[in-house]
XYZ file of C-alpha atoms in Angstrom:
452
model
C -18.648 25.841 12.494
C -15.016 26.672 11.276
C -13.002 24.369 9.108
C -10.109 24.149 11.398
C -12.709 23.018 14.106
C -13.874 20.265 11.809
C -10.509 19.186 11.094
C -9.301 19.300 14.731
C -12.499 16.966 15.481
C -11.568 14.626 12.849
C -7.933 14.462 13.973
C -8.905 14.015 17.589
C -11.409 11.038 16.681
C -8.914 9.717 14.470
C -6.265 9.463 17.420
C -8.638 7.751 19.400
C -9.272 5.008 16.846
C -5.721 4.845 16.269
C -4.761 3.995 19.952
C -7.733 1.917 20.461
C -8.446 -0.030 17.482
C -4.716 0.165 15.724
C -2.452 0.312 18.436
C 1.095 1.926 18.132
C 3.090 -0.893 16.357
C 5.034 -1.570 13.129
C 1.885 -2.790 11.331
C 1.106 -1.241 8.016
C -2.278 0.269 9.005
C -0.389 1.688 12.388
C 2.444 3.188 10.251
C 0.247 4.563 7.518
C -2.512 6.239 10.002
C 0.439 7.089 12.507
C 2.302 9.045 9.552
C -0.707 10.973 8.065
C -1.607 12.039 11.811
C 2.004 13.029 12.221
C 2.654 14.780 9.097
C -0.910 16.280 8.500
C -2.492 16.757 11.938
C -1.175 19.598 13.969
C 1.758 20.111 11.950
C -0.776 20.901 9.127
C -2.480 23.660 11.345
C 1.072 24.762 12.224
C 1.993 25.525 8.673
C -1.090 27.143 7.572
C -1.444 29.181 10.499
C 2.124 30.003 11.852
C 4.727 28.909 9.472
C 3.714 29.576 6.331
C 2.308 32.906 6.389
C 5.795 34.517 7.817
C 7.207 33.260 3.984
C 7.085 34.611 0.729
C 6.256 31.643 -1.006
C 3.168 31.208 0.987
C 2.034 34.527 -0.260
C 2.726 33.303 -3.891
C 0.817 30.130 -3.406
C -2.168 32.203 -1.977
C -2.236 34.607 -4.792
C -3.308 31.827 -7.074
C -6.620 31.569 -5.469
C -7.638 35.097 -4.330
C -11.432 34.523 -4.330
C -11.607 30.971 -3.093
C -11.086 29.590 0.380
C -8.228 27.105 -0.399
C -7.092 26.421 3.033
C -11.013 25.956 4.026
C -11.224 23.546 1.283
C -7.838 21.628 2.488
C -9.010 21.616 5.967
C -11.928 19.703 5.185
C -10.255 17.321 2.573
C -7.690 16.455 5.273
C -10.584 15.794 7.661
C -12.347 13.550 4.998
C -9.285 11.870 4.370
C -8.353 10.988 7.865
C -11.655 9.867 9.016
C -12.143 7.822 5.470
C -8.718 6.096 6.230
C -9.736 5.060 9.702
C -12.944 3.731 8.305
C -11.408 2.043 5.415
C -9.407 0.126 8.167
C -12.422 -0.847 9.954
C -14.391 -1.851 7.000
C -11.478 -4.191 5.914
C -11.688 -5.954 9.447
C -15.522 -6.323 9.168
C -15.231 -7.593 5.414
C -12.633 -10.373 6.344
C -14.381 -11.017 9.774
C -11.310 -9.977 11.692
C -11.933 -9.203 15.300
C -9.578 -6.879 17.711
C -8.894 -10.036 19.916
C -7.686 -11.794 16.449
C -5.311 -9.028 15.637
C -3.782 -8.880 19.254
C -3.532 -12.801 19.203
C -1.544 -12.259 16.096
C 0.572 -9.778 17.288
C 1.286 -12.052 20.230
C 2.282 -14.705 17.945
C 4.679 -12.681 16.109
C 5.975 -11.645 19.201
C 6.705 -15.180 20.909
C 7.410 -17.306 17.906
C 10.581 -17.740 15.910
C 11.085 -16.694 12.094
C 10.149 -19.426 9.809
C 11.970 -20.509 7.097
C 12.295 -23.641 4.980
C 15.491 -25.000 3.412
C 13.547 -24.429 0.164
C 13.244 -20.731 0.855
C 16.822 -20.403 2.024
C 17.766 -21.622 -1.457
C 15.729 -19.589 -3.422
C 17.090 -16.510 -1.543
C 20.379 -17.424 -2.494
C 19.714 -17.574 -6.188
C 17.730 -14.611 -5.973
C 21.061 -12.802 -4.465
C 23.156 -14.231 -7.236
C 20.686 -12.936 -10.186
C 20.017 -9.985 -8.581
C 23.847 -9.052 -8.061
C 24.541 -9.669 -11.503
C 21.430 -7.632 -12.855
C 22.722 -4.664 -10.717
C 26.450 -4.940 -11.791
C 25.331 -5.235 -15.434
C 23.614 -2.089 -15.221
C 26.147 -0.438 -13.091
C 28.881 -1.137 -15.585
C 26.847 -0.530 -18.579
C 25.825 3.164 -17.575
C 28.865 3.981 -15.316
C 26.885 4.881 -12.356
C 29.403 4.813 -9.691
C 31.581 7.876 -11.092
C 28.279 9.995 -11.235
C 27.181 8.799 -7.779
C 30.706 9.754 -6.014
C 30.510 13.164 -7.977
C 26.781 13.931 -6.881
C 27.355 13.002 -2.997
C 30.971 14.707 -2.996
C 30.625 17.688 -5.122
C 30.577 21.095 -4.031
C 27.760 22.121 -6.181
C 24.713 23.886 -5.093
C 21.412 22.579 -4.464
C 19.749 23.706 -7.442
C 22.764 22.278 -9.374
C 22.430 18.989 -7.862
C 18.661 19.034 -8.689
C 19.590 19.358 -12.184
C 22.004 16.793 -11.992
C 19.468 14.352 -10.588
C 16.906 15.286 -13.319
C 19.800 14.654 -16.075
C 21.537 11.695 -14.892
C 19.452 10.161 -12.090
C 18.547 6.469 -12.023
C 18.986 4.128 -14.963
C 17.825 4.673 -18.526
C 15.895 1.457 -18.398
C 12.492 1.881 -17.115
C 11.952 -1.564 -15.700
C 15.331 -1.319 -13.699
C 14.465 1.814 -12.094
C 11.022 -0.127 -11.054
C 13.112 -3.115 -9.781
C 15.360 -1.004 -7.877
C 12.108 0.834 -6.076
C 10.464 -2.532 -5.239
C 11.345 -6.065 -6.078
C 15.333 -5.820 -5.502
C 14.745 -4.096 -2.001
C 12.061 -6.917 -1.069
C 15.003 -9.558 -2.100
C 17.545 -7.621 -0.146
C 15.538 -7.693 2.844
C 14.947 -11.708 2.532
C 18.641 -11.957 2.500
C 19.413 -9.769 5.334
C 16.932 -11.751 7.480
C 18.432 -15.036 5.940
C 21.778 -14.065 7.080
C 20.708 -12.785 10.721
C 18.838 -16.509 10.971
C 22.048 -17.835 10.074
C 20.559 -19.663 7.356
C 22.590 -18.577 4.220
C 25.411 -20.581 2.987
C 26.498 -17.882 0.715
C 26.756 -14.761 2.854
C 29.498 -12.843 0.992
C 27.263 -12.797 -2.165
C 24.236 -11.798 -0.091
C 26.051 -8.950 1.590
C 27.442 -7.989 -1.900
C 23.854 -7.861 -3.155
C 22.696 -6.106 -0.358
C 25.527 -3.158 -0.844
C 24.661 -3.239 -4.553
C 21.003 -2.468 -3.908
C 22.638 0.435 -1.761
C 24.632 1.532 -4.852
C 21.605 1.468 -7.125
C 19.568 3.491 -4.558
C 22.490 6.154 -4.463
C 22.549 6.215 -8.325
C 19.141 7.805 -8.135
C 21.011 10.757 -7.014
C 18.653 11.638 -4.380
C 19.356 11.291 -0.675
C 15.852 9.660 0.632
C 15.787 6.460 -1.597
C 19.423 5.173 0.146
C 18.808 6.722 3.589
C 15.191 5.126 3.607
C 16.712 1.579 2.697
C 19.055 1.762 5.485
C 16.664 2.744 8.093
C 14.353 -0.108 6.623
C 17.219 -2.682 7.299
C 17.215 -1.583 10.962
C 13.421 -1.861 11.024
C 13.838 -5.457 9.325
C 15.882 -6.498 12.062
C 13.340 -5.428 15.024
C 10.503 -6.968 12.833
C 12.478 -10.512 13.042
C 11.684 -10.124 16.857
C 8.492 -8.501 17.615
C 5.785 -5.821 15.789
C 5.621 -3.829 19.043
C 6.651 -0.492 19.113
C 7.855 0.627 22.825
C 8.798 4.250 23.425
C 12.199 3.396 23.796
C 12.543 1.705 20.665
C 10.574 4.488 18.769
C 12.921 6.962 20.250
C 15.868 5.060 18.858
C 14.440 4.861 15.621
C 13.726 8.599 15.411
C 17.288 9.447 16.723
C 18.752 7.093 14.065
C 16.635 8.473 11.295
C 17.578 11.840 12.374
C 21.472 11.204 12.156
C 21.301 9.318 9.112
C 19.057 12.031 6.954
C 21.146 14.692 8.714
C 24.558 13.169 7.665
C 23.150 12.643 4.152
C 22.039 16.334 4.002
C 25.150 17.787 4.952
C 26.960 15.648 2.709
C 24.521 16.356 -0.514
C 23.772 20.101 0.346
C 27.081 22.007 0.900
C 25.413 25.203 1.321
C 24.608 24.228 5.070
C 26.607 24.475 7.850
C 26.542 22.749 10.893
C 23.920 20.560 12.751
C 21.293 23.346 13.383
C 21.460 23.935 9.542
C 20.639 20.422 8.765
C 18.016 20.298 11.722
C 16.137 23.351 10.198
C 16.444 21.739 6.777
C 15.191 18.430 8.095
C 12.085 19.958 9.826
C 11.387 22.024 6.820
C 11.672 19.212 4.458
C 9.837 16.571 6.545
C 6.949 18.747 8.189
C 6.412 21.749 6.060
C 7.063 21.050 2.315
C 4.399 17.897 2.613
C 1.663 20.596 3.439
C 2.923 23.511 1.272
C 2.691 21.191 -1.617
C -0.795 20.069 -0.746
C -1.712 23.827 -0.642
C -0.037 24.496 -4.057
C -2.573 21.887 -5.302
C -5.621 23.445 -3.564
C -4.972 26.893 -4.670
C -4.191 25.923 -8.020
C -7.231 23.695 -8.760
C -9.873 24.643 -9.596
C -8.928 28.546 -9.529
C -6.474 28.193 -12.007
C -6.417 24.736 -13.681
C -9.607 22.863 -13.974
C -10.463 19.435 -12.399
C -8.944 16.713 -14.591
C -12.138 14.033 -14.204
C -9.630 11.466 -14.925
C -7.632 12.972 -17.744
C -4.638 13.396 -15.776
C -4.155 9.664 -15.140
C -1.459 9.824 -17.839
C -1.045 6.018 -17.992
C -4.399 5.275 -18.514
C -5.150 8.211 -20.975
C -1.991 7.199 -22.743
C -3.004 3.941 -23.112
C -6.493 4.571 -24.485
C -5.467 7.419 -26.589
C -1.926 7.214 -27.423
C -1.416 10.956 -26.393
C -0.753 10.980 -22.490
C -1.807 14.319 -20.840
C 0.923 16.370 -19.025
C 1.159 15.291 -15.352
C -0.536 17.559 -12.919
C 2.725 17.868 -10.868
C 4.111 19.725 -13.616
C 1.076 22.055 -14.316
C 0.761 22.859 -10.754
C 4.734 23.778 -10.553
C 4.275 26.010 -13.244
C 1.519 28.118 -12.097
C 3.182 28.942 -8.805
C 6.836 29.037 -9.988
C 5.950 30.468 -13.268
C 8.282 28.443 -15.535
C 7.753 25.007 -17.030
C 9.821 21.738 -15.864
C 9.252 22.846 -12.116
C 7.559 20.009 -10.352
C 5.540 20.082 -7.242
C 4.165 16.755 -5.806
C 1.946 16.024 -2.713
C 0.577 12.982 -0.909
C -2.180 11.137 -2.545
C -5.248 13.084 -1.756
C -3.723 16.029 -3.882
C -3.970 14.112 -7.257
C -7.374 12.555 -6.083
C -8.289 16.476 -5.865
C -6.922 17.435 -8.953
C -8.918 14.678 -10.863
C -11.908 13.746 -8.928
C -12.797 16.437 -6.491
C -14.180 16.041 -3.168
C -15.447 12.264 -4.468
C -11.589 11.527 -5.407
C -10.579 12.582 -1.866
C -13.126 10.600 -0.050
C -12.882 7.698 -2.341
C -9.266 7.187 -2.517
C -8.768 7.887 1.055
C -11.384 4.940 1.612
C -9.391 2.646 -0.484
C -6.021 3.641 0.916
C -7.183 2.769 4.454
C -8.905 -0.798 3.042
C -6.018 -1.965 1.107
C -3.405 -1.064 3.631
C -5.435 -3.102 6.393
C -5.921 -6.003 3.861
C -2.212 -6.571 3.490
C -2.020 -6.286 7.348
C -4.494 -8.998 7.349
C -2.870 -11.131 4.530
C 0.700 -10.888 6.070
C 0.284 -10.837 9.855
C -3.074 -12.447 10.628
C -2.984 -15.261 7.783
C 0.378 -16.036 7.392
C 2.479 -15.037 10.349
C 6.372 -14.325 11.002
C 8.299 -15.741 8.027
C 11.262 -14.528 5.907
C 8.752 -13.401 3.217
C 6.154 -11.542 5.240
C 8.866 -9.442 7.132
C 10.363 -8.473 3.774
C 6.654 -7.902 2.525
C 6.129 -5.269 5.631
C 9.077 -3.768 5.153
C 8.049 -3.235 1.218
C 4.852 -1.890 2.367
C 6.074 0.610 4.660
C 8.294 2.004 1.571
C 4.823 2.167 -0.497
C 3.230 4.111 2.444
C 6.161 6.533 2.318
C 5.619 6.895 -1.570
C 1.733 7.327 -1.085
C 2.647 10.079 1.524
C 4.649 11.871 -1.012
C 2.813 11.427 -4.494
C -0.055 9.787 -6.042
C -1.855 6.624 -4.812
C -1.276 4.939 -8.590
C 2.358 5.570 -8.104
C 2.566 3.974 -4.348
C 0.536 1.076 -5.870
C 3.120 0.314 -8.697
C 6.495 2.068 -8.042
C 6.085 1.894 -4.442
C 5.086 -1.872 -4.610
C 2.118 -1.989 -2.618
C 0.366 -4.028 -5.178
C 3.238 -6.444 -5.492
C 3.597 -7.061 -1.744
C 1.298 -10.113 -1.431
C 2.433 -11.832 -4.828
C 5.885 -11.571 -4.007
C 5.255 -13.115 -0.384
C 3.451 -15.799 -2.052
C 5.980 -16.379 -4.742
C 8.734 -16.802 -2.269
C 7.120 -18.095 1.055
C 5.889 -21.678 2.515
C 2.424 -21.350 3.068
C 1.615 -21.103 6.791
C -1.625 -19.788 7.882
C -2.689 -18.800 11.487
C -6.002 -19.957 12.372
C -7.647 -18.828 15.495
C -9.968 -21.082 17.676
C -13.359 -19.448 17.966
C -13.752 -20.261 21.780
C -10.297 -20.382 23.088
C -9.627 -16.789 24.156
C -7.345 -15.958 21.267
C -4.798 -18.809 21.278
C -3.219 -19.355 18.163
C -2.434 -22.539 16.338
C -0.528 -23.037 12.941
C -1.665 -24.979 10.329
C 0.592 -26.056 7.370
C -0.846 -25.681 4.046
C 2.272 -26.752 2.071
C 4.784 -24.799 0.037
C 4.039 -22.251 -2.473
């Protein structure tokens, strides 16, 4: 049996699981599995069998592993990953005793009930907006971020020059601030946005100023994606205030808005592109082809050129134990295919799992990813229901999923904020828990547990 057939069977089974068990909605498990199938399903086959072989760089990638079937290994790895993600979702439901009926009842409750927010939570959100605004303004003024951000977006410099500009000046020199801009501050901004839309904010001007300041902090990374994703997330948060459902019309509107938003950002930042067609071609390449191209870079470089790390490439862990962190895998892989140091090559989470732990890493990391993402759904949607904090937590979780599908799992957990979702929700929200009756056909009840 060919590896492509095994891959196709895994995708087909997972699509069936996705439609029957998970459903097409804005829960984290649905977004995760849906994006995984979209980016690395048929589009992966299109890249490796049709689009890629027509490019020179594909030949360069494949030349690193002339005696190994890298594409066959990647076929099987993606098949294992997709199946293990679905298994992880199912295992989370089993471990916490969550039935399909309970999930559907929780989705119905989210759809029919208003956003719950106490006066105490509203006051906390106002205080957070003031503190967050002051922190961002202090860093922006100290590092003179506004001029460099304006120069980046309006400059006629080439894409290569802007990449160099981003590496030299993007973000802040304070690591903690960069981390806050990636996860905690957006979570707080989402809370402010929801409170404004619910007409519960007294200091609306300050809340809006804080949200705009977060946008500025995102833009100061000198990258197109963070700002565009944050704006798109605000639109998603507005929809989450009403429902987790994702009907076809709403999905099309999200896609069109995303294409327009990212297309505009691309045309502004990359002046070599001329017109809508060029922008759409670039977006197609960047969204669908590069994720699969990057994966193939890892599988041709490892183990043909670079050995498996067996944990040695977990730089944060090795550095804490030995005081001498190893060179990151994305730099080593980039050097293999581009022939120079400093070039980076990042790929979705199974790439690093493969680089460090081979087949076992792909299996275990995928199983854990599916389990953890479903656990977040259970904690936010089933156990707590629709509150300001849980909506913001879902939005932060969506960002963490994006990070996981573009870089390592440990990066998604920390920088992407996945590990912070439940703690942040607990720190802010009133503890309201949805408890289903055993024999009432899924009728939901809200039990007040007090304030956290």
